[in-house]
Tab-separated table of C-alpha atoms and ligand atoms in Angstrom:
chain	number	residue	atom	x	y	z
A	29	MET	CA	-48.478	17.630	-18.644
A	30	SER	CA	-45.371	15.940	-17.321
A	31	ALA	CA	-41.966	16.121	-18.923
A	32	ARG	CA	-40.493	13.285	-20.934
A	33	LEU	CA	-37.551	11.886	-18.975
A	34	LEU	CA	-34.315	11.923	-20.953
A	35	LEU	CA	-32.737	8.841	-19.399
A	36	GLY	CA	-29.006	8.308	-19.796
A	37	GLU	CA	-29.006	4.503	-19.908
A	38	PRO	CA	-30.188	4.030	-23.550
A	39	VAL	CA	-27.619	6.650	-24.605
A	40	ALA	CA	-24.850	4.896	-22.646
A	41	GLU	CA	-25.874	1.563	-24.196
A	42	LYS	CA	-25.526	3.027	-27.699
A	43	VAL	CA	-22.064	4.355	-26.763
A	44	ARG	CA	-21.090	0.923	-25.391
A	45	GLN	CA	-22.128	-0.668	-28.696
A	46	ARG	CA	-19.880	1.778	-30.587
A	47	ILE	CA	-17.049	0.842	-28.207
A	48	GLY	CA	-17.680	-2.882	-28.810
A	49	ASP	CA	-17.494	-2.435	-32.606
A	50	LEU	CA	-14.259	-0.438	-32.421
A	51	VAL	CA	-12.654	-2.848	-29.907
A	52	THR	CA	-13.417	-5.731	-32.288
A	53	GLN	CA	-11.841	-3.830	-35.204
A	54	LEU	CA	-8.762	-3.006	-33.113
A	55	ALA	CA	-8.421	-6.660	-32.035
A	56	THR	CA	-7.950	-7.666	-35.692
A	57	GLU	CA	-4.899	-5.355	-35.643
A	58	HIS	CA	-3.728	-6.858	-32.305
A	59	VAL	CA	-4.341	-3.570	-30.483
A	60	THR	CA	-5.946	-3.457	-27.028
A	61	PRO	CA	-7.080	0.069	-26.109
A	62	LYS	CA	-5.707	1.067	-22.738
A	63	LEU	CA	-6.582	3.824	-20.286
A	64	ALA	CA	-4.330	5.012	-17.443
A	65	VAL	CA	-5.903	6.778	-14.464
A	66	ILE	CA	-3.553	8.629	-12.117
A	67	VAL	CA	-4.847	8.900	-8.555
A	68	ALA	CA	-3.049	10.913	-5.859
A	69	THR	CA	-5.518	11.151	-2.991
A	70	ASP	CA	-7.211	8.749	-0.653
A	71	ASN	CA	-10.730	10.053	-1.137
A	72	GLN	CA	-13.734	7.757	-0.852
A	73	ALA	CA	-15.741	9.393	-3.640
A	74	THR	CA	-12.690	9.352	-5.961
A	75	ASN	CA	-11.939	5.716	-5.191
A	76	TRP	CA	-15.530	4.777	-5.939
A	77	TYR	CA	-15.531	6.739	-9.214
A	78	VAL	CA	-12.204	5.301	-10.390
A	79	SER	CA	-13.210	1.717	-9.593
A	80	SER	CA	-16.459	2.244	-11.506
A	81	ILE	CA	-14.415	3.322	-14.571
A	82	ALA	CA	-12.134	0.270	-14.172
A	83	ARG	CA	-15.135	-2.101	-13.867
A	84	ALA	CA	-16.827	-0.594	-16.941
A	85	ALA	CA	-13.556	-0.867	-18.892
A	86	THR	CA	-13.132	-4.558	-18.023
A	87	LYS	CA	-16.668	-5.321	-19.238
A	88	LEU	CA	-15.868	-3.684	-22.583
A	89	ALA	CA	-12.436	-5.295	-23.080
A	90	VAL	CA	-10.676	-1.963	-22.625
A	91	ALA	CA	-7.548	-2.277	-20.464
A	92	CYS	CA	-7.442	0.115	-17.514
A	93	GLU	CA	-4.460	0.728	-15.265
A	94	VAL	CA	-5.021	2.716	-12.080
A	95	LEU	CA	-1.776	4.287	-10.874
A	96	ASP	CA	-2.387	4.981	-7.197
A	97	LEU	CA	0.494	7.268	-6.254
A	98	GLY	CA	-0.600	8.081	-2.703
A	99	GLU	CA	0.235	11.629	-1.557
A	100	ALA	CA	2.498	12.214	-4.556
A	101	THR	CA	4.492	15.391	-5.211
A	102	ALA	CA	3.957	17.586	-8.279
A	103	GLU	CA	7.304	16.337	-9.647
A	104	THR	CA	6.266	12.676	-9.362
A	105	LEU	CA	2.942	13.418	-11.024
A	106	ALA	CA	4.652	15.307	-13.854
A	107	GLU	CA	7.123	12.440	-14.401
A	108	THR	CA	4.281	9.907	-14.408
A	109	ILE	CA	2.370	11.863	-17.062
A	110	LYS	CA	5.497	12.105	-19.230
A	111	THR	CA	6.143	8.359	-18.907
A	112	LEU	CA	2.544	7.590	-19.895
A	113	ASN	CA	2.773	10.005	-22.854
A	114	ALA	CA	5.785	8.071	-24.119
A	115	ASP	CA	4.219	4.632	-23.546
A	116	GLU	CA	2.723	3.543	-26.863
A	117	GLN	CA	0.552	0.922	-25.143
A	118	ILE	CA	-1.346	3.675	-23.306
A	119	HIS	CA	-3.974	5.467	-25.409
A	120	GLY	CA	-5.801	7.564	-22.812
A	121	ILE	CA	-4.704	9.401	-19.656
A	122	ILE	CA	-6.833	10.833	-16.851
A	123	LEU	CA	-5.331	12.835	-14.013
A	124	GLN	CA	-7.977	12.314	-11.346
A	125	THR	CA	-8.762	15.245	-9.040
A	126	PRO	CA	-8.643	16.176	-6.213
A	127	LEU	CA	-4.840	16.299	-5.959
A	128	PRO	CA	-2.873	16.645	-2.696
A	129	GLN	CA	-3.114	20.119	-1.153
A	130	GLY	CA	-0.921	22.752	-2.782
A	131	ILE	CA	-0.602	20.987	-6.141
A	132	ASP	CA	-1.923	22.980	-9.073
A	133	ALA	CA	-3.812	20.640	-11.404
A	134	SER	CA	-3.791	23.181	-14.239
A	135	SER	CA	0.007	23.071	-14.577
A	136	LEU	CA	-0.069	19.252	-14.725
A	137	VAL	CA	-2.912	18.714	-17.206
A	138	LYS	CA	-0.938	20.858	-19.668
A	139	LEU	CA	1.573	17.990	-19.794
A	140	ILE	CA	-0.942	15.386	-21.024
A	141	ASP	CA	-0.383	14.654	-24.720
A	142	PRO	CA	-3.548	16.046	-26.441
A	143	ALA	CA	-3.725	12.791	-28.465
A	144	LYS	CA	-4.217	10.920	-25.144
A	145	ASP	CA	-6.216	13.638	-23.390
A	146	ILE	CA	-9.456	11.659	-23.430
A	147	ASP	CA	-11.206	13.858	-20.830
A	148	GLY	CA	-10.288	17.132	-22.557
A	149	ALA	CA	-8.305	18.446	-19.581
A	150	ASN	CA	-5.362	20.032	-21.431
A	151	PRO	CA	-6.157	23.656	-22.415
A	152	VAL	CA	-4.898	22.756	-25.910
A	153	SER	CA	-7.925	20.436	-26.257
A	154	LEU	CA	-10.322	23.237	-25.286
A	155	GLY	CA	-8.532	25.593	-27.700
A	156	GLN	CA	-8.856	23.061	-30.519
A	157	LEU	CA	-12.554	22.622	-29.751
A	158	SER	CA	-13.109	26.369	-29.839
A	159	VAL	CA	-11.634	26.683	-33.346
A	160	GLY	CA	-13.565	23.658	-34.583
A	161	GLN	CA	-10.576	21.298	-34.764
A	162	GLU	CA	-10.835	17.649	-33.817
A	163	ALA	CA	-10.177	17.206	-30.084
A	164	PHE	CA	-11.487	15.243	-27.139
A	165	ALA	CA	-14.123	17.229	-25.257
A	166	PRO	CA	-14.525	16.646	-21.523
A	167	ALA	CA	-16.751	13.572	-21.247
A	168	THR	CA	-19.407	15.355	-19.160
A	169	ALA	CA	-19.853	18.140	-21.724
A	170	ARG	CA	-20.072	15.594	-24.515
A	171	SER	CA	-22.610	13.519	-22.514
A	172	VAL	CA	-25.022	16.456	-22.679
A	173	ILE	CA	-24.691	16.563	-26.471
A	174	GLU	CA	-25.092	12.778	-26.783
A	175	ILE	CA	-28.320	12.937	-24.755
A	176	LEU	CA	-29.733	15.835	-26.797
A	177	GLU	CA	-28.859	14.094	-30.075
A	178	HIS	CA	-30.153	10.686	-28.960
A	179	TYR	CA	-33.554	12.170	-28.082
A	180	ARG	CA	-33.544	14.219	-31.307
A	181	ILE	CA	-33.784	17.578	-29.577
A	182	PRO	CA	-33.134	20.130	-32.343
A	183	LEU	CA	-30.246	22.510	-31.644
A	184	ALA	CA	-29.577	24.404	-34.894
A	185	GLY	CA	-30.855	27.953	-34.528
A	186	LYS	CA	-32.218	27.238	-31.032
A	187	HIS	CA	-31.498	29.400	-28.027
A	188	VAL	CA	-29.578	27.332	-25.463
A	189	ALA	CA	-28.749	28.720	-22.018
A	190	VAL	CA	-25.794	27.066	-20.259
A	191	ILE	CA	-25.561	27.831	-16.533
A	192	GLY	CA	-21.912	27.415	-15.502
A	193	ARG	CA	-18.650	28.456	-17.153
A	194	SER	CA	-16.181	25.890	-15.785
A	195	THR	CA	-13.498	24.479	-18.078
A	196	VAL	CA	-14.825	20.988	-17.328
A	197	VAL	CA	-18.446	21.529	-18.309
A	198	GLY	CA	-19.799	24.995	-19.182
A	199	LYS	CA	-17.133	26.330	-21.561
A	200	PRO	CA	-16.508	23.165	-23.630
A	201	LEU	CA	-20.249	22.512	-23.765
A	202	ALA	CA	-20.842	26.015	-25.148
A	203	GLN	CA	-18.258	25.284	-27.883
A	204	LEU	CA	-19.909	21.969	-28.778
A	205	LEU	CA	-23.316	23.658	-28.944
A	206	LEU	CA	-21.936	26.407	-31.200
A	207	GLN	CA	-20.560	23.742	-33.545
A	208	LEU	CA	-24.128	22.422	-33.766
A	209	ASP	CA	-25.385	25.912	-34.710
A	210	ALA	CA	-27.161	26.728	-31.450
A	211	THR	CA	-27.340	30.320	-30.212
A	212	VAL	CA	-25.650	30.030	-26.831
A	213	THR	CA	-25.966	32.183	-23.715
A	214	ILE	CA	-23.461	31.339	-20.969
A	215	CYS	CA	-24.675	32.277	-17.487
A	216	HIS	CA	-22.511	32.220	-14.357
A	217	SER	CA	-22.307	33.267	-10.733
A	218	ARG	CA	-22.109	36.984	-11.658
A	219	THR	CA	-24.971	36.886	-14.160
A	220	VAL	CA	-27.566	39.499	-13.239
A	221	ASN	CA	-31.140	38.227	-13.380
A	222	LEU	CA	-30.548	34.616	-14.356
A	223	ALA	CA	-34.269	34.057	-15.035
A	224	GLU	CA	-34.254	36.697	-17.766
A	225	HIS	CA	-31.858	34.482	-19.774
A	226	THR	CA	-33.093	31.019	-18.867
A	227	SER	CA	-36.780	31.794	-19.362
A	228	ARG	CA	-36.056	32.739	-23.003
A	229	ALA	CA	-34.132	29.539	-23.713
A	230	GLU	CA	-35.565	26.608	-25.639
A	231	VAL	CA	-32.935	24.367	-24.028
A	232	CYS	CA	-31.408	25.026	-20.620
A	233	VAL	CA	-28.360	23.106	-19.348
A	234	VAL	CA	-27.586	23.538	-15.665
A	235	ALA	CA	-24.015	22.889	-14.456
A	236	ALA	CA	-23.697	25.316	-11.555
A	237	GLY	CA	-22.965	22.961	-8.680
A	238	GLN	CA	-25.858	24.541	-6.722
A	239	PRO	CA	-28.539	22.091	-5.572
A	240	HIS	CA	-31.992	22.954	-6.959
A	241	LEU	CA	-30.849	26.296	-8.431
A	242	LEU	CA	-33.224	26.088	-11.389
A	243	THR	CA	-36.902	26.170	-10.402
A	244	ALA	CA	-40.154	26.563	-12.323
A	245	ASN	CA	-39.723	30.346	-12.020
A	246	GLU	CA	-36.645	30.299	-14.274
A	247	VAL	CA	-37.717	28.030	-17.145
A	248	ALA	CA	-39.852	28.519	-20.233
A	249	ALA	CA	-42.934	26.350	-20.671
A	250	HIS	CA	-42.278	23.433	-23.076
A	251	SER	CA	-38.503	23.933	-22.952
A	252	VAL	CA	-35.925	21.130	-22.515
A	253	VAL	CA	-33.840	21.029	-19.328
A	254	ILE	CA	-30.609	19.074	-18.860
A	255	ASP	CA	-29.368	18.696	-15.285
A	256	VAL	CA	-25.604	18.153	-14.955
A	257	GLY	CA	-25.383	18.770	-11.194
A	258	THR	CA	-24.642	15.984	-8.754
A	259	HIS	CA	-25.005	16.389	-5.000
A	260	VAL	CA	-25.160	13.743	-2.313
A	261	THR	CA	-28.254	14.215	-0.154
A	262	GLU	CA	-28.413	13.733	3.623
A	263	SER	CA	-30.032	10.348	3.070
A	264	GLY	CA	-27.126	9.293	0.827
A	265	GLY	CA	-29.036	9.666	-2.461
A	266	LEU	CA	-28.200	11.952	-5.385
A	267	THR	CA	-29.847	15.174	-6.463
A	268	GLY	CA	-29.111	17.757	-9.131
A	269	ASP	CA	-29.018	21.493	-9.873
A	270	VAL	CA	-32.666	21.438	-10.970
A	271	GLN	CA	-35.655	21.463	-8.650
A	272	ALA	CA	-37.170	18.592	-10.581
A	273	ASP	CA	-40.560	18.524	-8.778
A	274	SER	CA	-41.419	22.081	-9.753
A	275	VAL	CA	-39.829	22.077	-13.221
A	276	GLN	CA	-41.139	18.734	-14.482
A	277	PRO	CA	-44.819	19.707	-14.896
A	278	LEU	CA	-43.838	22.765	-16.948
A	279	VAL	CA	-41.175	21.612	-19.404
A	280	SER	CA	-41.376	19.176	-22.316
A	281	ALA	CA	-38.306	17.108	-21.361
A	282	LEU	CA	-35.916	16.807	-18.427
A	283	SER	CA	-32.795	14.711	-17.805
A	284	PRO	CA	-33.060	13.302	-14.276
A	285	VAL	CA	-30.463	13.060	-11.508
A	286	PRO	CA	-29.620	10.286	-10.896
A	287	GLY	CA	-30.057	8.454	-14.196
A	288	GLY	CA	-29.228	11.231	-16.670
A	289	VAL	CA	-25.928	12.845	-17.701
A	290	GLY	CA	-23.779	10.979	-15.153
A	291	THR	CA	-24.859	7.636	-16.599
A	292	VAL	CA	-23.280	8.480	-19.967
A	293	THR	CA	-19.989	10.020	-18.787
A	294	THR	CA	-18.017	6.833	-18.026
A	295	ALA	CA	-19.042	5.209	-21.302
A	296	LEU	CA	-17.794	8.295	-23.166
A	297	LEU	CA	-14.429	8.243	-21.367
A	298	LEU	CA	-13.978	4.702	-22.647
A	299	LEU	CA	-15.206	5.589	-26.154
A	300	HIS	CA	-12.624	8.386	-26.264
A	301	THR	CA	-9.912	5.917	-25.178
A	302	VAL	CA	-10.875	3.543	-27.963
A	303	GLN	CA	-11.003	6.411	-30.479
A	304	ALA	CA	-7.538	7.495	-29.326
A	305	ALA	CA	-6.312	3.945	-30.039
A	306	VAL	CA	-7.901	4.048	-33.515
A	307	ASN	CA	-6.269	7.452	-34.187
A	308	PHE	CA	-2.918	6.046	-33.043
A	309	LEU	CA	-3.252	3.097	-35.402
A	310	GLU	CA	-4.074	5.424	-38.306
A	311	ARG	CA	-1.117	7.697	-37.506
A	312	SER	CA	1.228	4.718	-37.335
A	313	ARG	CA	-0.061	3.507	-40.729
A	314	ARG	CA	0.788	6.922	-42.158
A	315	GLY	CA	4.244	6.549	-40.599
A	316	GLU	CA	3.664	9.441	-38.189
A	317	CYS	CA	4.417	7.284	-35.146
A	318	GLN	CA	5.748	3.818	-34.514
A	319	MET	CA	3.845	0.849	-33.208
A	320	SER	CA	5.502	-2.239	-31.806
A	321	VAL	CA	4.424	-5.587	-33.250
A	322	GLY	CA	2.071	-7.923	-31.368
A	323	ARG	CA	0.450	-5.377	-29.051
B	25	NAD	P1	-17.657	24.471	-10.858
B	25	NAD	O1	-17.887	24.782	-9.427
B	25	NAD	O2	-16.273	24.367	-11.394
B	25	NAD	O3	-18.402	25.571	-11.742
B	25	NAD	C1	-19.705	26.011	-11.424
B	25	NAD	C2	-20.098	27.108	-12.369
B	25	NAD	O4	-21.417	27.507	-12.052
B	25	NAD	C3	-19.222	28.337	-12.275
B	25	NAD	O5	-18.852	28.740	-13.571
B	25	NAD	C4	-20.101	29.391	-11.604
B	25	NAD	O6	-19.867	30.691	-12.137
B	25	NAD	C5	-21.501	28.913	-11.939
B	25	NAD	N1	-22.455	29.225	-10.870
B	25	NAD	C6	-22.330	28.939	-9.552
B	25	NAD	N2	-23.408	29.422	-8.878
B	25	NAD	C7	-24.202	30.005	-9.781
B	25	NAD	C8	-25.446	30.693	-9.693
B	25	NAD	N3	-26.090	30.860	-8.529
B	25	NAD	N4	-25.991	31.181	-10.840
B	25	NAD	C9	-25.371	31.012	-12.033
B	25	NAD	N5	-24.188	30.376	-12.161
B	25	NAD	C10	-23.616	29.875	-11.065
B	25	NAD	O7	-18.484	23.126	-11.156
B	25	NAD	P2	-18.348	22.065	-12.360
B	25	NAD	O8	-17.134	21.235	-12.158
B	25	NAD	O9	-18.569	22.736	-13.665
B	25	NAD	O10	-19.601	21.126	-12.038
B	25	NAD	C11	-20.905	21.636	-12.057
B	25	NAD	C12	-21.868	20.586	-11.538
B	25	NAD	O11	-21.806	19.461	-12.395
B	25	NAD	C13	-21.514	20.075	-10.135
B	25	NAD	O12	-22.711	19.794	-9.439
B	25	NAD	C14	-20.769	18.791	-10.410
B	25	NAD	O13	-20.896	17.857	-9.354
B	25	NAD	C15	-21.501	18.304	-11.641
B	25	NAD	N6	-20.695	17.407	-12.477
B	25	NAD	C16	-21.303	16.286	-12.907
B	25	NAD	C17	-20.610	15.409	-13.720
B	25	NAD	C18	-21.322	14.195	-14.260
B	25	NAD	O14	-20.721	13.381	-14.947
B	25	NAD	N7	-22.604	14.054	-14.000
B	25	NAD	C19	-19.276	15.651	-14.048
B	25	NAD	C20	-18.685	16.847	-13.629
B	25	NAD	C21	-19.417	17.724	-12.842
């Protein structure tokens, strides 16, 4: 037996279609959804990632402004976030990491208006998620859910093991899974006997940042494995947190790296931006905020 591959591309395409429909609706109201990405480092990987978001946005008629602030200070970054919060033409804000040395990202993401926090970086967004209120989840965590739902992997009542407890992936993902009635075990770097937990799970999501951490020894036969990890190999390719060669013959389905979770993330960032624009329009109709004419 070989696992079914849970490819990200058909999922991303479905997300892009949802974006297209919403962009068309917004155009009838003269609203162009707009994302602002704040960049404060000259890092090759970051530059590549940010230009890929900008390219994807252009294709989908979502405006995207990249604010390249160079080696900015914490004060400049804070002021920029506040200006973007107040700018009614901006619907989504991303503060791209890494930041210059010595700047604490956690004190800055707190400043992003939760209504524009389309990558779920503000702790308020995570808090809202954890009490079941509407909020933007980090796009990577939501990509995992979109893949599982697209391929009709049942979650209600199922035992899901999440390896990783970061605020970007593991914790918000656990909250999303709970909302879908899964029984969730969160494993982390201090978990004793990882295999004891993962080998009992019907679905295992690996977001540990450790290349090939999950092998055939740690998974249950016929389970579903989602690989969130991304690591650049010596040959310049990409690999994940799952040892795919050994796991694939044993499990029923596996999301590959590359071609899995990462493929969906950018599309979801843009969907969140468009949803933020729709929310803004609805709030302005209810008189909760003002919208200038002809935007
Ligand atoms: P992180 O370093 O912030 O967190 C890693 C987590 O894994 C921690 O909670 C840690 O306790 C746990 N962990 C580490 N070693 C472990 C071990 N041996 N056993 C069990 N748990 C262990 O990383 P992150 O930001 O959450 O990212 C995780 C992975 O996902 C990375 O490979 C990253 O590149 C990837 N990622 C991919 C995307 C995407 O869109 N595809 C986006 C974000 C992150």
